[in-house]
Coordinates of C-alpha atoms in Angstrom, one line a residue:
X730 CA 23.3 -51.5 -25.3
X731 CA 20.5 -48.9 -27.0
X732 CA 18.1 -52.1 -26.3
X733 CA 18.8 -52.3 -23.3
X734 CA 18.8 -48.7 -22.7
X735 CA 15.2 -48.7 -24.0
X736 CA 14.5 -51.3 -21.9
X737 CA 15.1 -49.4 -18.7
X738 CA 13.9 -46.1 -19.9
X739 CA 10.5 -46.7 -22.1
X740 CA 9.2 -48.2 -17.8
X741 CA 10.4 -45.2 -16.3
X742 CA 8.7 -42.7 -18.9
X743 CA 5.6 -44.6 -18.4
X744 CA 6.0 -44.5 -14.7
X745 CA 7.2 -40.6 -14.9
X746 CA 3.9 -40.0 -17.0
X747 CA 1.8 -42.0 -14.6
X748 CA 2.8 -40.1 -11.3
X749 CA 2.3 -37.3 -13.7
X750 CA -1.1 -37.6 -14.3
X751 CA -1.9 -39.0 -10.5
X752 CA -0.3 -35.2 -9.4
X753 CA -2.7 -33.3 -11.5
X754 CA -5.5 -35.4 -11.0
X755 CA -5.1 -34.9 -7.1
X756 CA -3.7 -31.5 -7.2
X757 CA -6.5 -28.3 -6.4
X758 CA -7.9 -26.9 -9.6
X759 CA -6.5 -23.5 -8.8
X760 CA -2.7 -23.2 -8.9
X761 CA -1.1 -21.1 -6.1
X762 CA 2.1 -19.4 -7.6
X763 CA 5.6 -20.7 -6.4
X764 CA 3.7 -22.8 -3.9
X765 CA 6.8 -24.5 -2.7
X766 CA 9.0 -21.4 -2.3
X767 CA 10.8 -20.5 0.8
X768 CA 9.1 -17.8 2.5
X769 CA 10.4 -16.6 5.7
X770 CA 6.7 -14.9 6.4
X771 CA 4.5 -17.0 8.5
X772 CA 7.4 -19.3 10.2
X773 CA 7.4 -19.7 13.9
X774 CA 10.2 -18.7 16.3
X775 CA 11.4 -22.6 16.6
X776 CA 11.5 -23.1 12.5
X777 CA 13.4 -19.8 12.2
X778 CA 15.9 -20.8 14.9
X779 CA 16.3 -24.6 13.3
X780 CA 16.3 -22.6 10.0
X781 CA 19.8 -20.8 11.5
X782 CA 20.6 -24.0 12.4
X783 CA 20.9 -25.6 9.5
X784 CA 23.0 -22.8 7.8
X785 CA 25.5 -23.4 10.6
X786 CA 24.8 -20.2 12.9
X787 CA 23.6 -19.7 16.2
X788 CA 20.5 -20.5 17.5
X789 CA 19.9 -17.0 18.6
X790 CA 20.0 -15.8 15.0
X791 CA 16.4 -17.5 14.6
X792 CA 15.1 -15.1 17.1
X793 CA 16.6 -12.4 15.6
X794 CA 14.8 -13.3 11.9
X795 CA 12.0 -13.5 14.1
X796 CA 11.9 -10.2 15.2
X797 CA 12.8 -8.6 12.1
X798 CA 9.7 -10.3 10.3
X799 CA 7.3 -9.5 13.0
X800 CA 8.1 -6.9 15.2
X801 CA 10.5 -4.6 13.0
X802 CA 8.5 -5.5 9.9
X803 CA 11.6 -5.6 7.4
X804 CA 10.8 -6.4 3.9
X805 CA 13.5 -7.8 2.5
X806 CA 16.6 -10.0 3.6
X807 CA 19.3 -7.5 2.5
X808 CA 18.0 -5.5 4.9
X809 CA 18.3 -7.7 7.6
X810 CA 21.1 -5.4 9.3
X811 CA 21.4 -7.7 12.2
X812 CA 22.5 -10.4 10.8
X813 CA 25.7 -11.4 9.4
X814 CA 26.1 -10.3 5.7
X815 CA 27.5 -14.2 5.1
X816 CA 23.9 -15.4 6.7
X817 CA 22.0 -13.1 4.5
X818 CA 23.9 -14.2 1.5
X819 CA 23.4 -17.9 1.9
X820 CA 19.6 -17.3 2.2
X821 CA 19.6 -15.2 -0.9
X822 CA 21.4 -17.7 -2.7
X823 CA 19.5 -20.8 -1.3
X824 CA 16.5 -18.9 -2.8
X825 CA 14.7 -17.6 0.5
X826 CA 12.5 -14.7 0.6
X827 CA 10.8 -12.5 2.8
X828 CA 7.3 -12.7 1.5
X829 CA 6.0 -9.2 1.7
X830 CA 4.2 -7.6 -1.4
X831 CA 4.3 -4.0 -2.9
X832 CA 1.5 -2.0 -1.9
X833 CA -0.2 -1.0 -5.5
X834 CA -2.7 1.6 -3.8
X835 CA -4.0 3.1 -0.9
X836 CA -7.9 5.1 -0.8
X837 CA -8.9 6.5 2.2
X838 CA -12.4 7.1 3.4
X839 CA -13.3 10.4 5.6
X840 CA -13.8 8.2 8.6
X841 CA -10.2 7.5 8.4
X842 CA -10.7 3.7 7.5
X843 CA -8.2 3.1 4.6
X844 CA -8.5 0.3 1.6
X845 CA -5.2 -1.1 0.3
X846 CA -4.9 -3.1 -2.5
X847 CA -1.8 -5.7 -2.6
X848 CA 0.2 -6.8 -5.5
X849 CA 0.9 -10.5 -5.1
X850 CA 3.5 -12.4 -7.1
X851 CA 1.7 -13.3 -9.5
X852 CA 0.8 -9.1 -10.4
X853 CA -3.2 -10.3 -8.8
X854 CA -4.5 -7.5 -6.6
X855 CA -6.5 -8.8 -3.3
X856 CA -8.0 -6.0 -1.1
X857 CA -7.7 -5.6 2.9
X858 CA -9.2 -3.4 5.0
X859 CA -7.9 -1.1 8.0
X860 CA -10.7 0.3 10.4
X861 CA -9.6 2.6 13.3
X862 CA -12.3 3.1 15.8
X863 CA -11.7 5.5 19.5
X864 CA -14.1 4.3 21.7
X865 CA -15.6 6.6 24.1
X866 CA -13.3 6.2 27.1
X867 CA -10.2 7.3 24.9
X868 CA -9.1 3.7 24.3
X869 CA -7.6 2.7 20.0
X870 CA -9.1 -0.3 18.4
X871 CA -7.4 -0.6 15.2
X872 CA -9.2 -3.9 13.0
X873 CA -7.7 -5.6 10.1
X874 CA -10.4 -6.7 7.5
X875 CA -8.3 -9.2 5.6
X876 CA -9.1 -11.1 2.0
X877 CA -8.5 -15.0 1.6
X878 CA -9.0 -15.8 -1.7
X879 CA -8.3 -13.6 -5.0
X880 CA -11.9 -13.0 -5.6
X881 CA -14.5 -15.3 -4.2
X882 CA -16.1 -18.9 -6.2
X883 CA -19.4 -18.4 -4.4
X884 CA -21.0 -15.4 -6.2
X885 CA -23.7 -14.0 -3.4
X886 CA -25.9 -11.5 -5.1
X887 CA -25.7 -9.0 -3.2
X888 CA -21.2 -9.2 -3.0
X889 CA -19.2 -7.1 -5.1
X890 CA -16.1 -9.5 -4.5
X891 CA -18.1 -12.5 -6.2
X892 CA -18.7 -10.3 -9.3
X893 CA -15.6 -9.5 -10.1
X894 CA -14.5 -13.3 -10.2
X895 CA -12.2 -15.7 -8.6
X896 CA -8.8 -16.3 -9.2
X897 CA -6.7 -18.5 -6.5
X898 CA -6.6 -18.9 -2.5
X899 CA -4.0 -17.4 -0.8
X900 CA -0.7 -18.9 1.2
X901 CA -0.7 -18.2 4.6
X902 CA 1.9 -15.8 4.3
X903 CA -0.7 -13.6 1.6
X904 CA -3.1 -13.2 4.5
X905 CA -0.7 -12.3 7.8
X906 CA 1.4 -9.8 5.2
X907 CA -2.0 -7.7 5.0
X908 CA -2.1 -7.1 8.7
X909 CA 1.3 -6.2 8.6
X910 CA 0.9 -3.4 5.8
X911 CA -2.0 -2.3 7.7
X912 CA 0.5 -1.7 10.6
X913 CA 2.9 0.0 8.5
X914 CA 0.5 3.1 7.5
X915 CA -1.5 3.1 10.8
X916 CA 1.6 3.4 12.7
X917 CA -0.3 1.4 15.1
X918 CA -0.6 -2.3 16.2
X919 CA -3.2 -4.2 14.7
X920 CA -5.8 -5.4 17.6
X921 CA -8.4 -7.3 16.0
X922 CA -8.4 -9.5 12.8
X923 CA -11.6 -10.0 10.6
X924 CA -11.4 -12.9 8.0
X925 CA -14.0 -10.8 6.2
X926 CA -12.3 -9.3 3.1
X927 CA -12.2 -11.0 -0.3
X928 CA -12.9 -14.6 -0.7
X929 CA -14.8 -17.8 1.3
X930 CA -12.3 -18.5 4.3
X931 CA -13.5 -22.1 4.6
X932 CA -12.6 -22.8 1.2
X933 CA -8.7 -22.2 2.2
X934 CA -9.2 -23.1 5.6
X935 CA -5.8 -24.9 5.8
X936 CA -3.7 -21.4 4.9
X937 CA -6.9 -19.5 6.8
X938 CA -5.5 -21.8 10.2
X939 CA -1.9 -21.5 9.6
X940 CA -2.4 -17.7 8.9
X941 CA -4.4 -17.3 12.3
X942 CA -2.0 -19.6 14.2
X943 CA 0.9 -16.7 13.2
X944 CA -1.1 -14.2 14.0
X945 CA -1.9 -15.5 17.4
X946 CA 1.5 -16.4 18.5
X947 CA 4.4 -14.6 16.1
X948 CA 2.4 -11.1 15.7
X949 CA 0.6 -11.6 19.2
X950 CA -2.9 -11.0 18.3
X951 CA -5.2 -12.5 20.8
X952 CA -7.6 -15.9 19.2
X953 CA -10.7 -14.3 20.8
X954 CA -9.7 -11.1 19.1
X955 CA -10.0 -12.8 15.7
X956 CA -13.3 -13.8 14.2
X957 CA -13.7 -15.9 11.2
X958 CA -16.6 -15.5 8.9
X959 CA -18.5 -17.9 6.2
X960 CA -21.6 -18.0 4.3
X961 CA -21.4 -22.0 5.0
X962 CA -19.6 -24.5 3.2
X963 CA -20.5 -28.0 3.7
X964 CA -18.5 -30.0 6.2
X965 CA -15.9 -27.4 7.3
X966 CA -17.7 -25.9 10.4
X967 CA -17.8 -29.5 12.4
X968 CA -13.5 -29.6 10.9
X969 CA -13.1 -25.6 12.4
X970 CA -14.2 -27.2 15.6
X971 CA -11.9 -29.8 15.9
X972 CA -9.6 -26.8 16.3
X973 CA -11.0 -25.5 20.0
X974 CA -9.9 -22.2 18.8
X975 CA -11.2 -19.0 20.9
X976 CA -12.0 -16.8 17.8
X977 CA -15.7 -15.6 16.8
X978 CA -17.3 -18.1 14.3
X979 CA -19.5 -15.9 12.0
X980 CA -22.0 -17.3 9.9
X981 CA -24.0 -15.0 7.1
X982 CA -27.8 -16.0 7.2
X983 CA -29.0 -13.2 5.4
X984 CA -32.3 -14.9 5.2
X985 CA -34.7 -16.7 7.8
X986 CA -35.5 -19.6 5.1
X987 CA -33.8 -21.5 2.7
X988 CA -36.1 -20.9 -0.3
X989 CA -35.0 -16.9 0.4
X990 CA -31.6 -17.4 1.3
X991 CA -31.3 -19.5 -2.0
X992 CA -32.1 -16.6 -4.0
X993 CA -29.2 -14.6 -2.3
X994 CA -26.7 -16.8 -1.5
X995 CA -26.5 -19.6 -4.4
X996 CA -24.6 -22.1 -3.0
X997 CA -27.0 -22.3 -0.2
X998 CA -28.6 -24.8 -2.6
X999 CA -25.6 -27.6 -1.7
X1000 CA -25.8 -26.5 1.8
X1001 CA -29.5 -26.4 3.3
X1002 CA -30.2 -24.3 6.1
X1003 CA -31.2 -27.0 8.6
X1004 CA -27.8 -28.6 8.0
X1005 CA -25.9 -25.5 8.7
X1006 CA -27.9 -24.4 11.9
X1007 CA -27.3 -28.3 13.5
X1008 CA -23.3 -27.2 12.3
X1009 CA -23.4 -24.2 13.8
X1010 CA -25.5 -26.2 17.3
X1011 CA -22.4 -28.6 17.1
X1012 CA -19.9 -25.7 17.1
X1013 CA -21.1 -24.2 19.9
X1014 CA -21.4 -27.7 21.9
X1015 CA -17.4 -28.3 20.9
X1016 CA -15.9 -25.2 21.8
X1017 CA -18.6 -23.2 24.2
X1018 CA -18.2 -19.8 22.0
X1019 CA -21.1 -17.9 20.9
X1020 CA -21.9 -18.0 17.0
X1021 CA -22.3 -14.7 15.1
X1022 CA -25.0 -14.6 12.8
X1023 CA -24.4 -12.6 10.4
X1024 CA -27.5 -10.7 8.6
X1025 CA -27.6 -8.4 5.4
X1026 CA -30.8 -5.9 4.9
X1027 CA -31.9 -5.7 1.4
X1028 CA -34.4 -3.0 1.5
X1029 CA -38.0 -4.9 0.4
X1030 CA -36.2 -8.4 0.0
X1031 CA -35.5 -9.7 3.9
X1032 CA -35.6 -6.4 5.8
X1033 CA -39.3 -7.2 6.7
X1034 CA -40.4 -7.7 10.2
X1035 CA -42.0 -11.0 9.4
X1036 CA -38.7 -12.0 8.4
X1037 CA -37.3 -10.8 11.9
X1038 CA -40.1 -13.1 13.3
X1039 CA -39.5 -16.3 11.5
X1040 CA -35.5 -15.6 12.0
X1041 CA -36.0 -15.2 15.7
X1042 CA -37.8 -18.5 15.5
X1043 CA -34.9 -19.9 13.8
X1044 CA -31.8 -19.0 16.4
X1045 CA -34.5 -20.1 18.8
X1046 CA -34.3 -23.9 18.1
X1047 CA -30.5 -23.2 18.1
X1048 CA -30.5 -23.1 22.2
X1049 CA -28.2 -20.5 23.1
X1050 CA -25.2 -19.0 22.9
X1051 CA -26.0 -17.3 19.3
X1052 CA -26.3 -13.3 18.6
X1053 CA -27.3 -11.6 15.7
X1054 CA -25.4 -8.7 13.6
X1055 CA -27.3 -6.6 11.2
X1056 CA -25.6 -5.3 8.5
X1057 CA -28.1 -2.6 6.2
X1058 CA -26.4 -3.1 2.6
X1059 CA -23.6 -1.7 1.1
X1060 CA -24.7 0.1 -2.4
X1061 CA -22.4 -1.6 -5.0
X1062 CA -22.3 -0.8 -8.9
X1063 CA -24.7 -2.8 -11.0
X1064 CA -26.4 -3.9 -7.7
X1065 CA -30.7 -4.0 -8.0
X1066 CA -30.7 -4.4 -4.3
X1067 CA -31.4 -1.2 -2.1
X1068 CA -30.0 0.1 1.1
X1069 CA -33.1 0.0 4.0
X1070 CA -34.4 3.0 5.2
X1071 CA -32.9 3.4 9.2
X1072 CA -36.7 3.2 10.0
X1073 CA -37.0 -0.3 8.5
X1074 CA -33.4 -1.3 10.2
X1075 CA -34.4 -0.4 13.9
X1076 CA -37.9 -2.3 13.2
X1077 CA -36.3 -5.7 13.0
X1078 CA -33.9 -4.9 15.6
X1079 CA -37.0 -4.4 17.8
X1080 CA -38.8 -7.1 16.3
X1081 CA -35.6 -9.5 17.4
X1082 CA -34.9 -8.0 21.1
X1083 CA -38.7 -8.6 21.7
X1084 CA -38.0 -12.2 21.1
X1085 CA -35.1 -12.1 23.3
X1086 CA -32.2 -12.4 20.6
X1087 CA -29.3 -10.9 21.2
X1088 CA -28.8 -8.5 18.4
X1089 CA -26.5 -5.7 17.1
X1090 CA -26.6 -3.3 13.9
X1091 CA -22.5 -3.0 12.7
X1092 CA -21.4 0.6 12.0
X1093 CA -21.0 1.3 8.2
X1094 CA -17.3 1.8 8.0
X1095 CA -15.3 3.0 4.7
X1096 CA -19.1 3.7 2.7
X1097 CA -17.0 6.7 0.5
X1098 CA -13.5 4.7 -0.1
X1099 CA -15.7 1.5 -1.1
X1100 CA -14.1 -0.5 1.8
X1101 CA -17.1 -1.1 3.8
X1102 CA -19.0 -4.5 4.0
X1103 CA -19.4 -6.5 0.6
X1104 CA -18.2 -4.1 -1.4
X1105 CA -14.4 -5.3 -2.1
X1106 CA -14.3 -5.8 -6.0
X1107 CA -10.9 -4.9 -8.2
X1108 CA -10.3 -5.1 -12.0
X1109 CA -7.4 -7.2 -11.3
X1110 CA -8.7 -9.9 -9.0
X1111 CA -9.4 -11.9 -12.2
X1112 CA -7.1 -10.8 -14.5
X1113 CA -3.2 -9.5 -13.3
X1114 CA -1.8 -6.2 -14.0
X1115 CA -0.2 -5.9 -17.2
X1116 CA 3.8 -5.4 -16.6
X1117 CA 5.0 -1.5 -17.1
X1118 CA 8.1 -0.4 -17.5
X1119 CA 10.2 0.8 -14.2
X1120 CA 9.9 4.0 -15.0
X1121 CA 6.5 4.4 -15.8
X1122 CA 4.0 4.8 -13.3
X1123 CA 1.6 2.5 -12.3
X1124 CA -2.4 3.1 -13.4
X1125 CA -4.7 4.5 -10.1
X1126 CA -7.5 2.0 -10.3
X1127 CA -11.0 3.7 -11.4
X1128 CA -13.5 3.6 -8.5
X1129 CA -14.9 0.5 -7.7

């Protein structure tokens, strides 16, 4: 019997081992904590009604989860008071969760644009943005600025985030809770959603699509009020376009040539220039909405007006349908780059409207609070808080 017994088990153990190794070899190199737990957060109005379903209650008690997650914005399932205290037992017990994090910190800039830092599961911090802007006719545009990754892989020189190291990408439900905290301390609905915080959106672009897929339809933010931004990673603009989505593609250039834009952006080396402009060409052609291009100023470096020239030259072979947003740089510790002077800013602005690009310098928002543009860097995107007691408060992060 203990033959045969060894018989049967010494296959499996090798076959266990095998699909063992098969998993890890195939699995990302960055593990994503409790991956497969349930998460309420980021489900759509049909799986939260089949998700009553199958714990025997109405239908109608899907829609009611759905608006607690999204419109009343509760935390946590014991205080779902609308449901049945039965209902909100069995998800407890069948191991269900909201998905909404603690809010570690909050710094506000004197422009009223606030900087929160998140506490994820795994005690990780990730950083999103809130910008309110009145425009001049009295109307309140409130934008998220919201991370993908825990830190960012590619390193540009001239990004805080990429300096302080990467950790992990997000789940979808990491990226729509930051809008949501964003609405809690604003009061205010979120109108516009920039995937422009921490991180490389195309390198999570499967949690950065389901992510803006709840945001379009469960928290009702318009597509062509969201824009998504990358510094180019090969392949993923031509798979973003299989998409037809009506969101702002934003691509950072920050130079006119790839030998210069090598020197800033690193990875620019796997991904030449050409190659991304004929991407971003094909983008346009598949879904008829204008590219962004997105352009940093580093005072002496590509601020030039030559470099305006040779740029213009550039978004000229792209046809049209392209526009240009200049962003003069955000001063960031341990930085050698400079901040242009507003003289050498307006030059290259004038230098690109006199070759009939369409072009735009964004508004430094959040400068004081270190929440402005390329400047998102925490000590604990890398390395997670260290547990405290309860009762002992938690540490206010030095500046950053």
């Amino acid at each position: 019997m203990a033959a045969l017994q060894h018989a049967c088990t010494a296959p499996l153990a090798r076959a266990l081992r095998a699909r063992a190794a098969a998993s890890i070899a195939s699995s990302p190199p960055v593990r994503l904590p409790r991956a497969d737990s349930r998460v309420l957060l980021g489900l759509s109005e049909p799986e939260l009604r089949q998700l009553a379903l199958d714990f025997s209650q109405q239908s109608y008690r899907g829609k009611q989860l759905h608006d607690l997650l999204y419109k009343t914005k509760v935390k946590e399932i014991q205080d779902f008071s609308h449901l049945p205290q039965a209902f909100r037992e069995s998800l407890r017990e069948a191991g269900w969760r909201v998905g909404r994090s603690p809010v570690h910190h909050v710094v506000s800039a004197a422009d009223g644009t606030l900087k929160i830092l998140i506490k994820l599961e795994d005690n990780r911090l990730i950083e999103t943005v809130g910008i309110p802007v009145e425009d001049g006719n009295g109307s309140f545009r409130l934008t998220a600025c919201v991370s993908s990754q825990v830190g960012c892989p590619l390193r540009c020189s001239f990004c805080a985030t990429g300096k302080g190291g990467f950790s992990r990408n997000l789940l979808p439900h990491e990226i729509v809770e930051q809008v949501l905290a964003i609405e809690d301390l604003f009061k205010h609905r979120v109108t516009n959603v920039v995937f422009m915080g921490m991180g490389e959106p195309m390198l999570n672009l499967k949690s950065v699509l389901e992510a803006h897929t709840c945001l379009n339809k469960d928290v009702q933010i318009g597509q062509r009020m969201m824009t998504i931004s990358t510094v180019g990673v090969p392949n993923t603009i031509k798979m973003l376009a299989t998409h037809k989505l009506q969101s702002t593609l934003a691509v950072s250039l920050h130079a006119p040539n790839q030998k210069l834009r090598e020197t800033i952006v690193p990875s620019a080396k796997s991904y030449p220039l050409n190659a991304l402009i004929d991407d971003c060409k094909h983008y346009f052609s598949e879904t008829r909405r204008r590219v962004t291009f997105e352009y940093t100023l580093l005072a002496g470096i590509n601020d030039g007006v030559e470099h305006a020239a040779d740029l213009a030259e550039l978004i000229h072979t792209c046809g049209r349908g392209y526009h240009v947003n200049l962003i003069p740089f955000n001063p960031i510790e341990g930085s050698e780059y400079r901040r242009p002077y507003k003289k050498a800013v307006l030059a290259f602005m004038a230098t690109l409207e006199s070759k009939k690009i369409t072009v735009s310098v964004r508004q430094t928002r959040g400068l004081d609070a270190s929440a402005a543009c390329g400047q998102l860097r925490n000590a604990h995107q890398k390395n997670p808080l260290v547990e405290v007691e309860p009762s002992a408060a938690l540490p206010q992060l030095p500046p950053i």
